[in-house]
PDB file of C-alpha atoms and ligand atoms in Angstrom:
ATOM      1  CA  UNK A   1     104.546  98.065  72.428  1.00  0.00           C
ATOM      2  CA  UNK A   2     100.568  96.834  73.546  1.00  0.00           C
ATOM      3  CA  UNK A   3      97.636  98.806  73.809  1.00  0.00           C
ATOM      4  CA  UNK A   4      98.078  98.696  77.576  1.00  0.00           C
ATOM      5  CA  UNK A   5      99.203 102.218  78.920  1.00  0.00           C
ATOM      6  CA  UNK A   6     100.600 102.406  82.908  1.00  0.00           C
ATOM      7  CA  UNK A   7     100.318 104.574  85.175  1.00  0.00           C
ATOM      8  CA  UNK A   8     102.589 104.018  88.217  1.00  0.00           C
ATOM      9  CA  UNK A   9     101.888 105.263  91.265  1.00  0.00           C
ATOM     10  CA  UNK A  10     104.542 105.513  93.883  1.00  0.00           C
ATOM     11  CA  UNK A  11     107.659 106.370  90.667  1.00  0.00           C
ATOM     12  CA  UNK A  12     110.554 107.236  92.597  1.00  0.00           C
ATOM     13  CA  UNK A  13     109.594 104.609  95.105  1.00  0.00           C
ATOM     14  CA  UNK A  14     112.095 101.740  94.889  1.00  0.00           C
ATOM     15  CA  UNK A  15     109.263  99.659  93.803  1.00  0.00           C
ATOM     16  CA  UNK A  16     107.495 101.985  91.589  1.00  0.00           C
ATOM     17  CA  UNK A  17     111.862 102.304  89.708  1.00  0.00           C
ATOM     18  CA  UNK A  18     111.770  98.400  89.729  1.00  0.00           C
ATOM     19  CA  UNK A  19     108.342  98.555  87.557  1.00  0.00           C
ATOM     20  CA  UNK A  20     109.461 101.333  85.519  1.00  0.00           C
ATOM     21  CA  UNK A  21     112.206  99.140  84.106  1.00  0.00           C
ATOM     22  CA  UNK A  22     110.235  96.262  84.165  1.00  0.00           C
ATOM     23  CA  UNK A  23     107.711  97.480  81.506  1.00  0.00           C
ATOM     24  CA  UNK A  24     110.793  99.271  79.577  1.00  0.00           C
ATOM     25  CA  UNK A  25     111.805  94.811  79.477  1.00  0.00           C
ATOM     26  CA  UNK A  26     108.348  93.460  78.554  1.00  0.00           C
ATOM     27  CA  UNK A  27     108.097  96.063  75.973  1.00  0.00           C
ATOM     28  CA  UNK A  28     104.589  97.248  78.223  1.00  0.00           C
ATOM     29  CA  UNK A  29     104.444 102.040  77.940  1.00  0.00           C
ATOM     30  CA  UNK A  30     104.313 102.968  80.984  1.00  0.00           C
ATOM     31  CA  UNK A  31     102.128 106.432  79.923  1.00  0.00           C
ATOM     32  CA  UNK A  32     102.726 108.755  83.205  1.00  0.00           C
ATOM     33  CA  UNK A  33     103.967 107.896  86.721  1.00  0.00           C
ATOM     34  CA  UNK A  34     102.699 110.566  89.693  1.00  0.00           C
ATOM     35  CA  UNK A  35     104.435 110.150  93.508  1.00  0.00           C
ATOM     36  CA  UNK A  36     103.789 112.279  96.685  1.00  0.00           C
ATOM     37  CA  UNK A  37     102.440 115.883  95.237  1.00  0.00           C
ATOM     38  CA  UNK A  38     101.788 114.584  92.308  1.00  0.00           C
ATOM     39  CA  UNK A  39      97.539 115.360  90.647  1.00  0.00           C
ATOM     40  CA  UNK A  40      96.079 112.022  90.200  1.00  0.00           C
ATOM     41  CA  UNK A  41      93.116 111.970  88.042  1.00  0.00           C
ATOM     42  CA  UNK A  42      95.266 113.355  84.694  1.00  0.00           C
ATOM     43  CA  UNK A  43      97.687 111.376  85.072  1.00  0.00           C
ATOM     44  CA  UNK A  44      95.081 108.506  85.008  1.00  0.00           C
ATOM     45  CA  UNK A  45      92.818 110.284  82.113  1.00  0.00           C
ATOM     46  CA  UNK A  46      96.739 108.467  80.251  1.00  0.00           C
ATOM     47  CA  UNK A  47      96.104 105.527  81.218  1.00  0.00           C
ATOM     48  CA  UNK A  48      94.191 101.607  80.841  1.00  0.00           C
ATOM     49  CA  UNK A  49      96.247 100.556  83.626  1.00  0.00           C
ATOM     50  CA  UNK A  50      97.661 101.263  87.479  1.00  0.00           C
ATOM     51  CA  UNK A  51     100.120  99.515  89.450  1.00  0.00           C
ATOM     52  CA  UNK A  52     100.482 100.401  92.719  1.00  0.00           C
ATOM     53  CA  UNK A  53     102.930  99.971  94.506  1.00  0.00           C
ATOM     54  CA  UNK A  54     102.580 103.493  97.305  1.00  0.00           C
ATOM     55  CA  UNK A  55     101.056 103.294 100.963  1.00  0.00           C
ATOM     56  CA  UNK A  56      97.981 101.877 101.990  1.00  0.00           C
ATOM     57  CA  UNK A  57      96.968 105.250 103.520  1.00  0.00           C
ATOM     58  CA  UNK A  58      96.246 106.235  99.220  1.00  0.00           C
ATOM     59  CA  UNK A  59      94.752 103.485  98.832  1.00  0.00           C
ATOM     60  CA  UNK A  60      90.890 104.795  99.041  1.00  0.00           C
ATOM     61  CA  UNK A  61      91.767 108.071  96.573  1.00  0.00           C
ATOM     62  CA  UNK A  62      93.236 105.271  94.574  1.00  0.00           C
ATOM     63  CA  UNK A  63      90.207 103.633  94.410  1.00  0.00           C
ATOM     64  CA  UNK A  64      88.221 105.475  94.772  1.00  0.00           C
ATOM     65  CA  UNK A  65      89.490 107.611  91.083  1.00  0.00           C
ATOM     66  CA  UNK A  66      89.912 104.365  89.280  1.00  0.00           C
ATOM     67  CA  UNK A  67      86.231 103.993  89.847  1.00  0.00           C
ATOM     68  CA  UNK A  68      85.379 107.244  88.664  1.00  0.00           C
ATOM     69  CA  UNK A  69      87.433 106.377  85.001  1.00  0.00           C
ATOM     70  CA  UNK A  70      87.166 102.715  85.023  1.00  0.00           C
ATOM     71  CA  UNK A  71      90.632 101.794  85.492  1.00  0.00           C
ATOM     72  CA  UNK A  72      92.076  98.153  86.014  1.00  0.00           C
ATOM     73  CA  UNK A  73      94.405  97.735  89.049  1.00  0.00           C
ATOM     74  CA  UNK A  74      98.022  96.170  89.426  1.00  0.00           C
ATOM     75  CA  UNK A  75      97.971  96.640  93.689  1.00  0.00           C
ATOM     76  CA  UNK A  76     101.624  95.457  95.224  1.00  0.00           C
ATOM     77  CA  UNK A  77     100.943  97.700  97.669  1.00  0.00           C
ATOM     78  CA  UNK A  78     100.825  95.805 101.780  1.00  0.00           C
ATOM     79  CA  UNK A  79      99.081  96.803 104.883  1.00  0.00           C
ATOM     80  CA  UNK A  80      96.155  97.360 104.195  1.00  0.00           C
ATOM     81  CA  UNK A  81      93.514  98.100 107.303  1.00  0.00           C
ATOM     82  CA  UNK A  82      89.923  96.186 107.078  1.00  0.00           C
ATOM     83  CA  UNK A  83      88.273  98.352 105.630  1.00  0.00           C
ATOM     84  CA  UNK A  84      90.534  99.613 103.104  1.00  0.00           C
ATOM     85  CA  UNK A  85      90.411  95.900 101.754  1.00  0.00           C
ATOM     86  CA  UNK A  86      86.533  96.060 101.918  1.00  0.00           C
ATOM     87  CA  UNK A  87      86.852  98.990  99.424  1.00  0.00           C
ATOM     88  CA  UNK A  88      88.571  97.259  97.699  1.00  0.00           C
ATOM     89  CA  UNK A  89      86.908  94.473  97.254  1.00  0.00           C
ATOM     90  CA  UNK A  90      83.727  96.823  96.328  1.00  0.00           C
ATOM     91  CA  UNK A  91      85.092  98.060  93.616  1.00  0.00           C
ATOM     92  CA  UNK A  92      86.546  94.575  92.113  1.00  0.00           C
ATOM     93  CA  UNK A  93      82.484  94.146  91.935  1.00  0.00           C
ATOM     94  CA  UNK A  94      82.547  96.911  88.307  1.00  0.00           C
ATOM     95  CA  UNK A  95      86.961  96.475  87.968  1.00  0.00           C
ATOM     96  CA  UNK A  96      88.980  94.143  87.356  1.00  0.00           C
ATOM     97  CA  UNK A  97      91.894  93.748  90.009  1.00  0.00           C
ATOM     98  CA  UNK A  98      94.621  92.451  90.818  1.00  0.00           C
ATOM     99  CA  UNK A  99      95.857  92.111  95.164  1.00  0.00           C
ATOM    100  CA  UNK A 100      98.530  90.040  95.695  1.00  0.00           C
ATOM    101  CA  UNK A 101     101.019  90.803  98.982  1.00  0.00           C
ATOM    102  CA  UNK A 102     104.021  89.115  96.692  1.00  0.00           C
ATOM    103  CA  UNK A 103     104.222  89.144  92.714  1.00  0.00           C
ATOM    104  CA  UNK A 104     107.250  86.804  92.264  1.00  0.00           C
ATOM    105  CA  UNK A 105     107.142  83.664  91.326  1.00  0.00           C
ATOM    106  CA  UNK A 106     108.835  81.649  93.905  1.00  0.00           C
ATOM    107  CA  UNK A 107     107.115  83.199  97.007  1.00  0.00           C
ATOM    108  CA  UNK A 108     103.500  82.392  94.972  1.00  0.00           C
ATOM    109  CA  UNK A 109     105.079  78.099  95.055  1.00  0.00           C
ATOM    110  CA  UNK A 110     105.918  79.202  98.355  1.00  0.00           C
ATOM    111  CA  UNK A 111     102.490  79.446  99.616  1.00  0.00           C
ATOM    112  CA  UNK A 112     101.023  76.558  96.760  1.00  0.00           C
ATOM    113  CA  UNK A 113     103.816  73.819  99.334  1.00  0.00           C
ATOM    114  CA  UNK A 114     102.591  76.132 102.552  1.00  0.00           C
ATOM    115  CA  UNK A 115      99.207  74.903 101.694  1.00  0.00           C
ATOM    116  CA  UNK A 116      99.940  71.594 101.026  1.00  0.00           C
ATOM    117  CA  UNK A 117     102.337  71.227 103.677  1.00  0.00           C
ATOM    118  CA  UNK A 118      99.791  71.779 106.083  1.00  0.00           C
ATOM    119  CA  UNK A 119      97.212  69.131 105.287  1.00  0.00           C
ATOM    120  CA  UNK A 120      99.954  66.828 104.591  1.00  0.00           C
ATOM    121  CA  UNK A 121     101.919  67.040 108.137  1.00  0.00           C
ATOM    122  CA  UNK A 122      98.688  68.004 110.493  1.00  0.00           C
ATOM    123  CA  UNK A 123      97.406  69.188 113.123  1.00  0.00           C
ATOM    124  CA  UNK A 124     100.056  68.018 115.455  1.00  0.00           C
ATOM    125  CA  UNK A 125     102.911  70.348 114.188  1.00  0.00           C
ATOM    126  CA  UNK A 126     103.760  73.679 115.545  1.00  0.00           C
ATOM    127  CA  UNK A 127     103.200  76.906 113.239  1.00  0.00           C
ATOM    128  CA  UNK A 128     105.175  79.776 112.921  1.00  0.00           C
ATOM    129  CA  UNK A 129     106.478  82.257 110.475  1.00  0.00           C
ATOM    130  CA  UNK A 130     109.111  84.416 110.515  1.00  0.00           C
ATOM    131  CA  UNK A 131     110.303  86.718 108.310  1.00  0.00           C
ATOM    132  CA  UNK A 132     112.645  90.151 107.858  1.00  0.00           C
ATOM    133  CA  UNK A 133     113.145  93.160 105.669  1.00  0.00           C
ATOM    134  CA  UNK A 134     115.070  95.993 104.974  1.00  0.00           C
ATOM    135  CA  UNK A 135     115.161  98.124 108.011  1.00  0.00           C
ATOM    136  CA  UNK A 136     112.398 100.970 105.858  1.00  0.00           C
ATOM    137  CA  UNK A 137     110.050  99.175 106.006  1.00  0.00           C
ATOM    138  CA  UNK A 138     106.828 100.610 107.286  1.00  0.00           C
ATOM    139  CA  UNK A 139     104.426  97.701 108.090  1.00  0.00           C
ATOM    140  CA  UNK A 140     104.837  94.612 110.117  1.00  0.00           C
ATOM    141  CA  UNK A 141     104.503  91.786 110.018  1.00  0.00           C
ATOM    142  CA  UNK A 142     104.490  91.116 105.498  1.00  0.00           C
ATOM    143  CA  UNK A 143     102.024  91.160 103.903  1.00  0.00           C
ATOM    144  CA  UNK A 144     103.394  87.524 102.341  1.00  0.00           C
ATOM    145  CA  UNK A 145     103.278  87.075 106.556  1.00  0.00           C
ATOM    146  CA  UNK A 146     100.358  87.668 106.999  1.00  0.00           C
ATOM    147  CA  UNK A 147      99.031  85.643 103.830  1.00  0.00           C
ATOM    148  CA  UNK A 148     101.481  82.638 105.113  1.00  0.00           C
ATOM    149  CA  UNK A 149      99.179  82.632 108.342  1.00  0.00           C
ATOM    150  CA  UNK A 150      96.218  82.945 106.304  1.00  0.00           C
ATOM    151  CA  UNK A 151      96.841  79.177 104.554  1.00  0.00           C
ATOM    152  CA  UNK A 152      97.765  78.267 107.637  1.00  0.00           C
ATOM    153  CA  UNK A 153      94.707  79.418 109.613  1.00  0.00           C
ATOM    154  CA  UNK A 154      92.448  78.120 106.320  1.00  0.00           C
ATOM    155  CA  UNK A 155      94.197  74.452 106.585  1.00  0.00           C
ATOM    156  CA  UNK A 156      93.483  73.853 110.680  1.00  0.00           C
ATOM    157  CA  UNK A 157      89.960  76.115 110.231  1.00  0.00           C
ATOM    158  CA  UNK A 158      91.848  79.067 112.128  1.00  0.00           C
ATOM    159  CA  UNK A 159      91.600  82.775 111.587  1.00  0.00           C
ATOM    160  CA  UNK A 160      93.989  84.992 111.302  1.00  0.00           C
ATOM    161  CA  UNK A 161      92.662  88.415 113.540  1.00  0.00           C
ATOM    162  CA  UNK A 162      91.600  85.767 116.239  1.00  0.00           C
ATOM    163  CA  UNK A 163      94.406  82.785 116.352  1.00  0.00           C
ATOM    164  CA  UNK A 164      97.754  85.244 114.731  1.00  0.00           C
ATOM    165  CA  UNK A 165     100.013  86.091 117.418  1.00  0.00           C
ATOM    166  CA  UNK A 166     101.921  88.514 116.992  1.00  0.00           C
ATOM    167  CA  UNK A 167     105.627  87.858 118.934  1.00  0.00           C
ATOM    168  CA  UNK A 168     105.665  86.440 122.172  1.00  0.00           C
ATOM    169  CA  UNK A 169     107.016  89.067 124.873  1.00  0.00           C
ATOM    170  CA  UNK A 170     107.118  88.153 129.077  1.00  0.00           C
ATOM    171  CA  UNK A 171     104.892  85.668 131.012  1.00  0.00           C
ATOM    172  CA  UNK A 172     102.983  84.133 128.483  1.00  0.00           C
ATOM    173  CA  UNK A 173     102.612  80.660 129.427  1.00  0.00           C
ATOM    174  CA  UNK A 174     102.630  77.416 126.997  1.00  0.00           C
ATOM    175  CA  UNK A 175     102.043  77.859 123.247  1.00  0.00           C
ATOM    176  CA  UNK A 176      99.054  76.369 122.285  1.00  0.00           C
ATOM    177  CA  UNK A 177      98.030  74.027 119.258  1.00  0.00           C
ATOM    178  CA  UNK A 178      95.114  77.036 118.363  1.00  0.00           C
ATOM    179  CA  UNK A 179      98.353  80.217 118.037  1.00  0.00           C
ATOM    180  CA  UNK A 180     100.302  80.662 114.701  1.00  0.00           C
ATOM    181  CA  UNK A 181     103.088  83.062 115.641  1.00  0.00           C
ATOM    182  CA  UNK A 182     104.317  85.702 113.095  1.00  0.00           C
ATOM    183  CA  UNK A 183     107.905  87.823 113.930  1.00  0.00           C
ATOM    184  CA  UNK A 184     109.162  90.406 111.933  1.00  0.00           C
ATOM    185  CA  UNK A 185     112.869  91.302 112.059  1.00  0.00           C
ATOM    186  CA  UNK A 186     113.764  94.877 110.005  1.00  0.00           C
ATOM    187  CA  UNK A 187     117.531  95.729 109.896  1.00  0.00           C
ATOM    188  CA  UNK A 188     119.933  96.753 106.745  1.00  0.00           C
ATOM    189  CA  UNK A 189     119.120  95.955 103.144  1.00  0.00           C
ATOM    190  CA  UNK A 190     117.070  92.862 103.081  1.00  0.00           C
ATOM    191  CA  UNK A 191     114.730  92.560 100.346  1.00  0.00           C
ATOM    192  CA  UNK A 192     112.618  90.235 101.590  1.00  0.00           C
ATOM    193  CA  UNK A 193     113.141  86.288 103.949  1.00  0.00           C
ATOM    194  CA  UNK A 194     110.466  84.355 104.432  1.00  0.00           C
ATOM    195  CA  UNK A 195     110.356  81.284 106.604  1.00  0.00           C
ATOM    196  CA  UNK A 196     106.895  79.057 107.849  1.00  0.00           C
ATOM    197  CA  UNK A 197     108.269  76.608 110.575  1.00  0.00           C
ATOM    198  CA  UNK A 198     105.900  73.070 111.557  1.00  0.00           C
ATOM    199  CA  UNK A 199     107.571  71.701 114.827  1.00  0.00           C
ATOM    200  CA  UNK A 200     106.481  68.537 115.859  1.00  0.00           C
ATOM    201  CA  UNK A 201     108.509  67.083 119.313  1.00  0.00           C
ATOM    202  CA  UNK A 202     111.215  65.272 117.174  1.00  0.00           C
ATOM    203  CA  UNK A 203     111.099  66.679 114.182  1.00  0.00           C
ATOM    204  CA  UNK A 204     111.062  70.762 112.722  1.00  0.00           C
ATOM    205  CA  UNK A 205     109.834  71.110 108.560  1.00  0.00           C
ATOM    206  CA  UNK A 206     111.627  74.322 106.818  1.00  0.00           C
ATOM    207  CA  UNK A 207     109.737  76.298 104.097  1.00  0.00           C
ATOM    208  CA  UNK A 208     112.136  79.477 103.236  1.00  0.00           C
ATOM    209  CA  UNK A 209     111.823  81.623  99.980  1.00  0.00           C
ATOM    210  CA  UNK A 210     114.368  85.071 100.206  1.00  0.00           C
ATOM    211  CA  UNK A 211     114.752  87.458  97.447  1.00  0.00           C
ATOM    212  CA  UNK A 212     117.937  88.640  96.867  1.00  0.00           C
ATOM    213  CA  UNK A 213     115.624  91.947  93.873  1.00  0.00           C
ATOM    214  CA  UNK A 214     113.015  93.499  93.686  1.00  0.00           C
ATOM    215  CA  UNK A 215     113.087  93.133  89.876  1.00  0.00           C
ATOM    216  CA  UNK A 216     110.998  89.506  90.974  1.00  0.00           C
ATOM    217  CA  UNK A 217     107.870  91.083  91.981  1.00  0.00           C
ATOM    218  CA  UNK A 218     108.070  94.432  89.401  1.00  0.00           C
ATOM    219  CA  UNK A 219     108.357  92.315  86.294  1.00  0.00           C
ATOM    220  CA  UNK A 220     105.611  89.919  88.340  1.00  0.00           C
ATOM    221  CA  UNK A 221     103.126  93.196  88.779  1.00  0.00           C
ATOM    222  CA  UNK A 222     104.233  94.200  85.071  1.00  0.00           C
ATOM    223  CA  UNK A 223     103.026  90.381  83.856  1.00  0.00           C
ATOM    224  CA  UNK A 224      99.965  90.565  86.052  1.00  0.00           C
ATOM    225  CA  UNK A 225      98.669  94.122  84.459  1.00  0.00           C
ATOM    226  CA  UNK A 226      99.366  92.415  81.449  1.00  0.00           C
ATOM    227  CA  UNK A 227      97.263  88.730  82.344  1.00  0.00           C
ATOM    228  CA  UNK A 228      94.660  91.559  83.744  1.00  0.00           C
ATOM    229  CA  UNK A 229      93.737  93.082  80.000  1.00  0.00           C
ATOM    230  CA  UNK A 230      91.645  91.120  79.042  1.00  0.00           C
ATOM    231  CA  UNK A 231      89.308  90.160  81.777  1.00  0.00           C
ATOM    232  CA  UNK A 232      86.072  90.769  83.360  1.00  0.00           C
ATOM    233  CA  UNK A 233      85.408  92.268  86.616  1.00  0.00           C
ATOM    234  CA  UNK A 234      86.371  90.594  89.938  1.00  0.00           C
ATOM    235  CA  UNK A 235      89.215  89.925  92.244  1.00  0.00           C
ATOM    236  CA  UNK A 236      91.776  88.515  91.128  1.00  0.00           C
ATOM    237  CA  UNK A 237      95.434  87.369  92.727  1.00  0.00           C
ATOM    238  CA  UNK A 238      98.839  85.784  91.734  1.00  0.00           C
ATOM    239  CA  UNK A 239      98.021  82.237  92.079  1.00  0.00           C
ATOM    240  CA  UNK A 240      95.174  83.257  88.721  1.00  0.00           C
ATOM    241  CA  UNK A 241      97.786  84.600  86.685  1.00  0.00           C
ATOM    242  CA  UNK A 242      99.842  82.154  87.547  1.00  0.00           C
ATOM    243  CA  UNK A 243      97.835  79.836  86.783  1.00  0.00           C
ATOM    244  CA  UNK A 244      97.859  78.348  90.449  1.00  0.00           C
ATOM    245  CA  UNK A 245      94.419  78.382  91.573  1.00  0.00           C
TER     246      UNK A 245
HETATM  247  P1  NAD B   1     109.236 103.213  98.572  1.00  0.00           P
HETATM  248  O1  NAD B   1     109.077 104.098 100.457  1.00  0.00           O
HETATM  249  O2  NAD B   1     110.237 102.874  98.086  1.00  0.00           O
HETATM  250  O3  NAD B   1     108.401 103.743  97.730  1.00  0.00           O
HETATM  251  C1  NAD B   1     106.370 104.373  98.195  1.00  0.00           C
HETATM  252  C2  NAD B   1     106.868 105.319  97.034  1.00  0.00           C
HETATM  253  O4  NAD B   1     105.129 105.251  97.364  1.00  0.00           O
HETATM  254  C3  NAD B   1     107.052 106.300  97.961  1.00  0.00           C
HETATM  255  O5  NAD B   1     107.756 107.442  97.180  1.00  0.00           O
HETATM  256  C4  NAD B   1     106.314 107.326  97.883  1.00  0.00           C
HETATM  257  O6  NAD B   1     106.603 108.831  98.176  1.00  0.00           O
HETATM  258  C5  NAD B   1     105.153 107.593  97.442  1.00  0.00           C
HETATM  259  N1  NAD B   1     104.115 107.721  98.037  1.00  0.00           N
HETATM  260  C6  NAD B   1     103.904 107.054  99.614  1.00  0.00           C
HETATM  261  N2  NAD B   1     102.300 107.978  99.004  1.00  0.00           N
HETATM  262  C7  NAD B   1     101.663 108.274  98.796  1.00  0.00           C
HETATM  263  C8  NAD B   1     100.625 108.768  97.701  1.00  0.00           C
HETATM  264  N3  NAD B   1      99.869 108.965  98.816  1.00  0.00           N
HETATM  265  N4  NAD B   1     100.856 108.921  96.130  1.00  0.00           N
HETATM  266  C9  NAD B   1     101.798 108.801  95.470  1.00  0.00           C
HETATM  267  N5  NAD B   1     102.788 108.725  95.591  1.00  0.00           N
HETATM  268  C10 NAD B   1     102.725 107.962  96.945  1.00  0.00           C
HETATM  269  O7  NAD B   1     107.891 101.302  99.372  1.00  0.00           O
HETATM  270  P2  NAD B   1     108.605 100.043  98.716  1.00  0.00           P
HETATM  271  O8  NAD B   1     109.733  99.717  99.332  1.00  0.00           O
HETATM  272  O9  NAD B   1     108.474 100.317  97.056  1.00  0.00           O
HETATM  273  O10 NAD B   1     106.958  99.617  98.802  1.00  0.00           O
HETATM  274  C11 NAD B   1     106.017 100.149  98.967  1.00  0.00           C
HETATM  275  C12 NAD B   1     104.235  99.290  98.930  1.00  0.00           C
HETATM  276  O11 NAD B   1     104.544  98.025  98.079  1.00  0.00           O
HETATM  277  C13 NAD B   1     104.763  99.134 100.640  1.00  0.00           C
HETATM  278  O12 NAD B   1     103.199  98.993 100.998  1.00  0.00           O
HETATM  279  C14 NAD B   1     105.414  97.333 100.083  1.00  0.00           C
HETATM  280  O13 NAD B   1     105.281  96.567 101.691  1.00  0.00           O
HETATM  281  C15 NAD B   1     104.985  97.475  99.531  1.00  0.00           C
HETATM  282  N6  NAD B   1     105.343  95.653  98.632  1.00  0.00           N
HETATM  283  C16 NAD B   1     104.936  94.904  98.043  1.00  0.00           C
HETATM  284  C17 NAD B   1     105.065  93.872  97.227  1.00  0.00           C
HETATM  285  C18 NAD B   1     104.581  92.571  96.253  1.00  0.00           C
HETATM  286  O14 NAD B   1     105.301  91.908  95.479  1.00  0.00           O
HETATM  287  N7  NAD B   1     102.962  92.604  96.786  1.00  0.00           N
HETATM  288  C19 NAD B   1     107.275  94.085  97.133  1.00  0.00           C
HETATM  289  C20 NAD B   1     107.892  95.131  97.721  1.00  0.00           C
HETATM  290  C21 NAD B   1     107.333  95.825  98.662  1.00  0.00           C
END
């Protein structure tokens, strides 16, 4: 066992349970777990690092308490508002934080391939992202789909907020080159599928990742907590942890 003691927030949830199992598999101690209604300060005092898979509504409280107690953070929760993200970025000036919309090695490879394909294929290809998740998922599009759109937008000199088109309905007119479509499907128990489509006249390239187990995300989050243990304050992502940055 290492000195690392994890606080698992959302410990009764799908990802929280998977993180507890992944920590055991990697020989990392879980000092405490909390879920809705449990006291955060007492639990955090017993731990050195938080792994958070809860709801973005909990973000401000969690970040403030980690700042008060000087604890590092691995944040897997998605769907943060711009204001919540700004407070996470500000906290990272004082704390080491890994913030990642996806902790799997496969999806981080998809991020790399998406950047590369956007550069190689150039502006003639229309860009669309399709994601599918289980029926219980609350936020849309997924954090991973958002990251994919941000990568495509950066490659094209576009902006997520301005140029991302969330689905289409009604008399929307022809597609313009300056838009990136994103479409969220929900159903059943799908752990997480993402496809990036590059479509030109006469040909189309599709890059797809399908997750079949949450263990891949949970294992990556525990790996991120171990990697973070000797890092200075700063905002990191899974590309940093995996050495892909
Ligand atoms: P879930 O609903 O199964 O679990 C969330 C848990 O958090 C629940 O037990 C809930 O009671 C708890 N919770 C909510 N608010 C809380 C609060 N204020 N204090 C303490 N506990 C609280 O959801 P899930 O499928 O485990 O997903 C959780 C989050 O993780 C979502 O935002 C999801 O998008 C994200 N996620 C990220 C990745 C990744 O790789 N980054 C992978 C899967 C899921």
